[in-house]
């Protein structure tokens, strides 16, 4: 929340400037949290009417900043008038984001040739991928056209173990390592918990996927 003493003559213009600064600061915070590359913002502060006069320092506060295209702020006058005046900030955001360089099929693992960085309008995209490293090696949940902005919700870790795969069940305790053969009864990406049948005993146990063809007990920390 910001406080500044403003004259009645220039109140509306200064409030709008202060609200624009607050909106830009919030957008920069959100962009940093999303890992967007070189974000740029265009802002337009909108109000139905000029703010009334106020003889005391006016406060500006954010009401709703979830949708950049329509953020809401309020200015409050704490003097005897005690008014609240609402403003809308319409923002446009562009940034360097990961974009498909060619058509990509469903469940396809992305490689360096599949993605590139381009500046795009991401105002209405809630989860754009801002760095190539976050996309390369991931698998697609659906088919994508060339030139699509990649979204985190479109990607998933690649399947490391498929149902029916022969896997090695690895465990260690007090420096002693034990490995046994098993059969995966579920498919899973690295870190997923799957059922595995012990090939020697036939016992079915829950194991965590380490990588291709390797699993470990779920109570052990995921290995590097």
Short mmCIF file of C-alpha atoms in Angstrom, two decimals:
data_model
loop_
_atom_site.label_atom_id
_atom_site.label_comp_id
_atom_site.label_asym_id
_atom_site.label_seq_id
_atom_site.Cartn_x
_atom_site.Cartn_y
_atom_site.Cartn_z
CA UNK A 1 0.00 0.00 0.00
CA UNK A 2 1.33 3.46 -0.94
CA UNK A 3 0.53 6.84 0.65
CA UNK A 4 1.21 10.26 -0.86
CA UNK A 5 -0.30 13.73 -0.18
CA UNK A 6 -1.88 15.05 -3.39
CA UNK A 7 -3.49 18.38 -4.25
CA UNK A 8 -7.11 18.27 -5.40
CA UNK A 9 -6.18 19.81 -8.77
CA UNK A 10 -3.91 16.98 -9.83
CA UNK A 11 -5.43 14.17 -7.78
CA UNK A 12 -6.83 11.97 -10.57
CA UNK A 13 -3.69 12.10 -12.71
CA UNK A 14 -1.43 11.30 -9.79
CA UNK A 15 -3.65 8.49 -8.58
CA UNK A 16 -3.62 6.95 -12.05
CA UNK A 17 0.17 7.23 -12.17
CA UNK A 18 0.48 5.62 -8.75
CA UNK A 19 -1.90 2.83 -9.71
CA UNK A 20 0.03 2.20 -12.91
CA UNK A 21 3.25 1.92 -10.87
CA UNK A 22 1.59 -0.52 -8.46
CA UNK A 23 0.22 -2.59 -11.34
CA UNK A 24 3.58 -2.70 -13.08
CA UNK A 25 5.30 -3.78 -9.87
CA UNK A 26 2.77 -6.60 -9.45
CA UNK A 27 3.19 -7.73 -13.06
CA UNK A 28 6.97 -7.75 -12.70
CA UNK A 29 6.63 -9.90 -9.57
CA UNK A 30 4.35 -12.36 -11.36
CA UNK A 31 6.62 -12.50 -14.41
CA UNK A 32 9.67 -13.21 -12.25
CA UNK A 33 7.81 -16.03 -10.51
CA UNK A 34 6.84 -17.52 -13.88
CA UNK A 35 10.39 -17.35 -15.26
CA UNK A 36 9.42 -15.23 -18.26
CA UNK A 37 12.27 -13.90 -20.35
CA UNK A 38 12.55 -10.13 -20.86
CA UNK A 39 8.91 -9.33 -20.04
CA UNK A 40 7.44 -6.07 -21.35
CA UNK A 41 4.19 -4.45 -20.24
CA UNK A 42 1.71 -2.03 -21.77
CA UNK A 43 -0.76 -0.62 -19.23
CA UNK A 44 -3.92 1.44 -19.48
CA UNK A 45 -5.60 2.78 -16.34
CA UNK A 46 -9.36 3.18 -16.72
CA UNK A 47 -11.91 4.89 -14.47
CA UNK A 48 -15.55 5.77 -15.01
CA UNK A 49 -15.04 9.29 -13.65
CA UNK A 50 -12.32 11.49 -12.11
CA UNK A 51 -11.56 10.92 -8.45
CA UNK A 52 -13.08 13.45 -6.03
CA UNK A 53 -10.94 15.89 -4.12
CA UNK A 54 -9.16 14.77 -0.95
CA UNK A 55 -7.30 16.85 1.61
CA UNK A 56 -5.46 13.94 3.23
CA UNK A 57 -2.92 11.43 1.90
CA UNK A 58 -4.66 8.99 -0.45
CA UNK A 59 -3.95 5.25 -0.28
CA UNK A 60 -3.83 2.92 -3.29
CA UNK A 61 -4.41 -0.80 -2.90
CA UNK A 62 -4.76 -3.80 -5.18
CA UNK A 63 -8.17 -5.51 -5.16
CA UNK A 64 -7.71 -8.21 -7.80
CA UNK A 65 -4.57 -8.81 -9.89
CA UNK A 66 -5.25 -12.38 -11.04
CA UNK A 67 -6.12 -11.42 -14.63
CA UNK A 68 -3.58 -9.01 -16.19
CA UNK A 69 -6.09 -7.93 -18.85
CA UNK A 70 -8.43 -6.71 -16.11
CA UNK A 71 -6.82 -5.86 -12.79
CA UNK A 72 -8.70 -3.89 -10.15
CA UNK A 73 -7.29 -1.24 -7.81
CA UNK A 74 -8.88 1.17 -5.36
CA UNK A 75 -7.91 4.64 -4.16
CA UNK A 76 -9.17 5.63 -0.70
CA UNK A 77 -9.43 9.07 0.87
CA UNK A 78 -9.16 8.92 4.68
CA UNK A 79 -10.37 12.49 5.38
CA UNK A 80 -13.92 13.39 6.35
CA UNK A 81 -15.14 12.54 2.84
CA UNK A 82 -13.95 8.96 3.27
CA UNK A 83 -14.45 7.96 -0.34
CA UNK A 84 -13.25 4.92 -2.25
CA UNK A 85 -12.68 5.21 -6.00
CA UNK A 86 -12.15 2.08 -8.16
CA UNK A 87 -9.88 1.79 -11.17
CA UNK A 88 -9.35 -0.93 -13.77
CA UNK A 89 -5.91 -1.60 -15.24
CA UNK A 90 -5.82 -3.32 -18.61
CA UNK A 91 -2.36 -4.77 -19.24
CA UNK A 92 -0.74 -6.42 -22.22
CA UNK A 93 2.26 -8.65 -21.53
CA UNK A 94 4.84 -9.88 -24.01
CA UNK A 95 7.89 -12.01 -23.23
CA UNK A 96 10.42 -14.44 -24.65
CA UNK A 97 8.79 -17.86 -24.30
CA UNK A 98 9.25 -21.39 -25.62
CA UNK A 99 7.46 -21.97 -28.93
CA UNK A 100 7.17 -25.12 -31.02
CA UNK A 101 9.51 -24.90 -34.02
CA UNK A 102 7.66 -27.68 -35.88
CA UNK A 103 4.50 -29.78 -35.46
CA UNK A 104 4.77 -32.11 -32.45
CA UNK A 105 2.79 -35.31 -31.91
CA UNK A 106 1.08 -36.45 -28.73
CA UNK A 107 3.38 -38.16 -26.19
CA UNK A 108 6.42 -36.97 -28.15
CA UNK A 109 9.55 -36.16 -26.18
CA UNK A 110 10.76 -32.69 -27.10
CA UNK A 111 14.34 -32.14 -28.22
CA UNK A 112 16.35 -29.02 -28.99
CA UNK A 113 15.11 -28.89 -32.58
CA UNK A 114 11.46 -28.91 -31.51
CA UNK A 115 11.45 -25.66 -29.55
CA UNK A 116 12.72 -22.13 -29.88
CA UNK A 117 12.41 -18.83 -28.01
CA UNK A 118 10.23 -16.09 -29.48
CA UNK A 119 8.63 -12.92 -28.16
CA UNK A 120 4.89 -13.46 -27.88
CA UNK A 121 1.82 -11.90 -26.32
CA UNK A 122 1.18 -13.99 -23.20
CA UNK A 123 -1.44 -11.78 -21.55
CA UNK A 124 -4.05 -14.52 -21.56
CA UNK A 125 -1.70 -17.49 -21.08
CA UNK A 126 -1.49 -18.46 -17.43
CA UNK A 127 1.43 -20.92 -17.61
CA UNK A 128 3.80 -20.16 -20.50
CA UNK A 129 7.16 -21.92 -20.47
CA UNK A 130 9.82 -19.24 -20.23
CA UNK A 131 13.03 -21.24 -20.69
CA UNK A 132 13.94 -23.94 -23.18
CA UNK A 133 15.44 -26.21 -20.52
CA UNK A 134 11.99 -26.50 -18.93
CA UNK A 135 10.58 -27.91 -22.20
CA UNK A 136 13.37 -30.03 -23.68
CA UNK A 137 13.10 -33.62 -22.49
CA UNK A 138 9.44 -33.29 -21.54
CA UNK A 139 6.65 -35.16 -23.35
CA UNK A 140 3.58 -33.55 -24.87
CA UNK A 141 0.10 -34.31 -23.55
CA UNK A 142 -1.45 -33.52 -26.96
CA UNK A 143 -0.47 -32.71 -30.53
CA UNK A 144 0.84 -29.18 -31.07
CA UNK A 145 1.03 -27.05 -34.20
CA UNK A 146 4.21 -25.29 -35.25
CA UNK A 147 4.45 -21.87 -33.64
CA UNK A 148 2.37 -22.64 -30.53
CA UNK A 149 3.40 -21.11 -27.23
CA UNK A 150 4.27 -24.00 -24.94
CA UNK A 151 2.35 -24.16 -21.68
CA UNK A 152 3.41 -26.10 -18.61
CA UNK A 153 0.02 -27.84 -18.55
CA UNK A 154 0.72 -29.25 -22.03
CA UNK A 155 3.88 -31.04 -20.89
CA UNK A 156 4.61 -33.98 -18.65
CA UNK A 157 7.65 -35.97 -17.64
CA UNK A 158 8.37 -38.72 -20.19
CA UNK A 159 7.33 -42.28 -19.33
CA UNK A 160 10.42 -44.08 -18.00
CA UNK A 161 8.80 -47.43 -17.24
CA UNK A 162 5.96 -49.04 -19.20
CA UNK A 163 3.56 -51.72 -18.04
CA UNK A 164 5.14 -55.12 -18.64
CA UNK A 165 8.71 -53.79 -18.64
CA UNK A 166 11.35 -55.85 -16.89
CA UNK A 167 12.87 -53.66 -14.19
CA UNK A 168 15.59 -53.82 -11.58
CA UNK A 169 14.39 -53.26 -8.03
CA UNK A 170 17.20 -51.43 -6.23
CA UNK A 171 17.56 -50.90 -2.50
CA UNK A 172 20.35 -50.01 -0.12
CA UNK A 173 20.67 -50.18 3.67
CA UNK A 174 23.71 -49.45 5.84
CA UNK A 175 25.91 -49.34 2.78
CA UNK A 176 24.64 -52.67 1.45
CA UNK A 177 23.02 -52.57 -1.97
CA UNK A 178 20.51 -55.17 -3.10
CA UNK A 179 18.94 -55.56 -6.52
CA UNK A 180 16.22 -57.91 -7.71
CA UNK A 181 14.40 -58.45 -10.98
CA UNK A 182 10.77 -57.50 -11.31
CA UNK A 183 7.99 -56.72 -13.75
CA UNK A 184 6.28 -53.33 -13.85
CA UNK A 185 2.51 -53.59 -13.58
CA UNK A 186 1.97 -49.86 -14.21
CA UNK A 187 3.52 -47.20 -16.40
CA UNK A 188 5.21 -44.20 -14.80
CA UNK A 189 7.55 -41.28 -15.23
CA UNK A 190 10.58 -40.70 -13.01
CA UNK A 191 9.38 -40.24 -9.45
CA UNK A 192 6.02 -41.94 -10.02
CA UNK A 193 4.91 -44.80 -7.75
CA UNK A 194 4.09 -48.03 -9.63
CA UNK A 195 3.28 -51.62 -8.73
CA UNK A 196 6.04 -54.14 -9.39
CA UNK A 197 5.88 -57.93 -9.20
CA UNK A 198 9.01 -59.51 -7.71
CA UNK A 199 10.13 -62.08 -10.28
CA UNK A 200 11.51 -64.43 -7.62
CA UNK A 201 8.73 -64.37 -5.01
CA UNK A 202 5.75 -63.18 -7.04
CA UNK A 203 5.04 -60.58 -4.36
CA UNK A 204 3.58 -57.29 -5.62
CA UNK A 205 5.10 -54.18 -4.05
CA UNK A 206 4.84 -50.44 -4.60
CA UNK A 207 8.05 -48.93 -5.95
CA UNK A 208 9.20 -45.51 -7.11
CA UNK A 209 10.54 -45.07 -10.65
CA UNK A 210 14.21 -44.09 -10.72
CA UNK A 211 14.60 -44.07 -14.49
CA UNK A 212 14.39 -46.38 -17.47
CA UNK A 213 14.22 -49.94 -16.16
CA UNK A 214 15.00 -49.04 -12.54
CA UNK A 215 12.79 -48.70 -9.44
CA UNK A 216 13.36 -48.40 -5.72
CA UNK A 217 11.30 -48.69 -2.49
CA UNK A 218 8.95 -45.76 -1.98
CA UNK A 219 10.40 -44.94 1.45
CA UNK A 220 13.82 -44.11 0.00
CA UNK A 221 14.61 -40.58 -1.27
CA UNK A 222 14.60 -40.30 -5.05
CA UNK A 223 18.16 -40.82 -6.27
CA UNK A 224 20.02 -38.54 -8.60
#
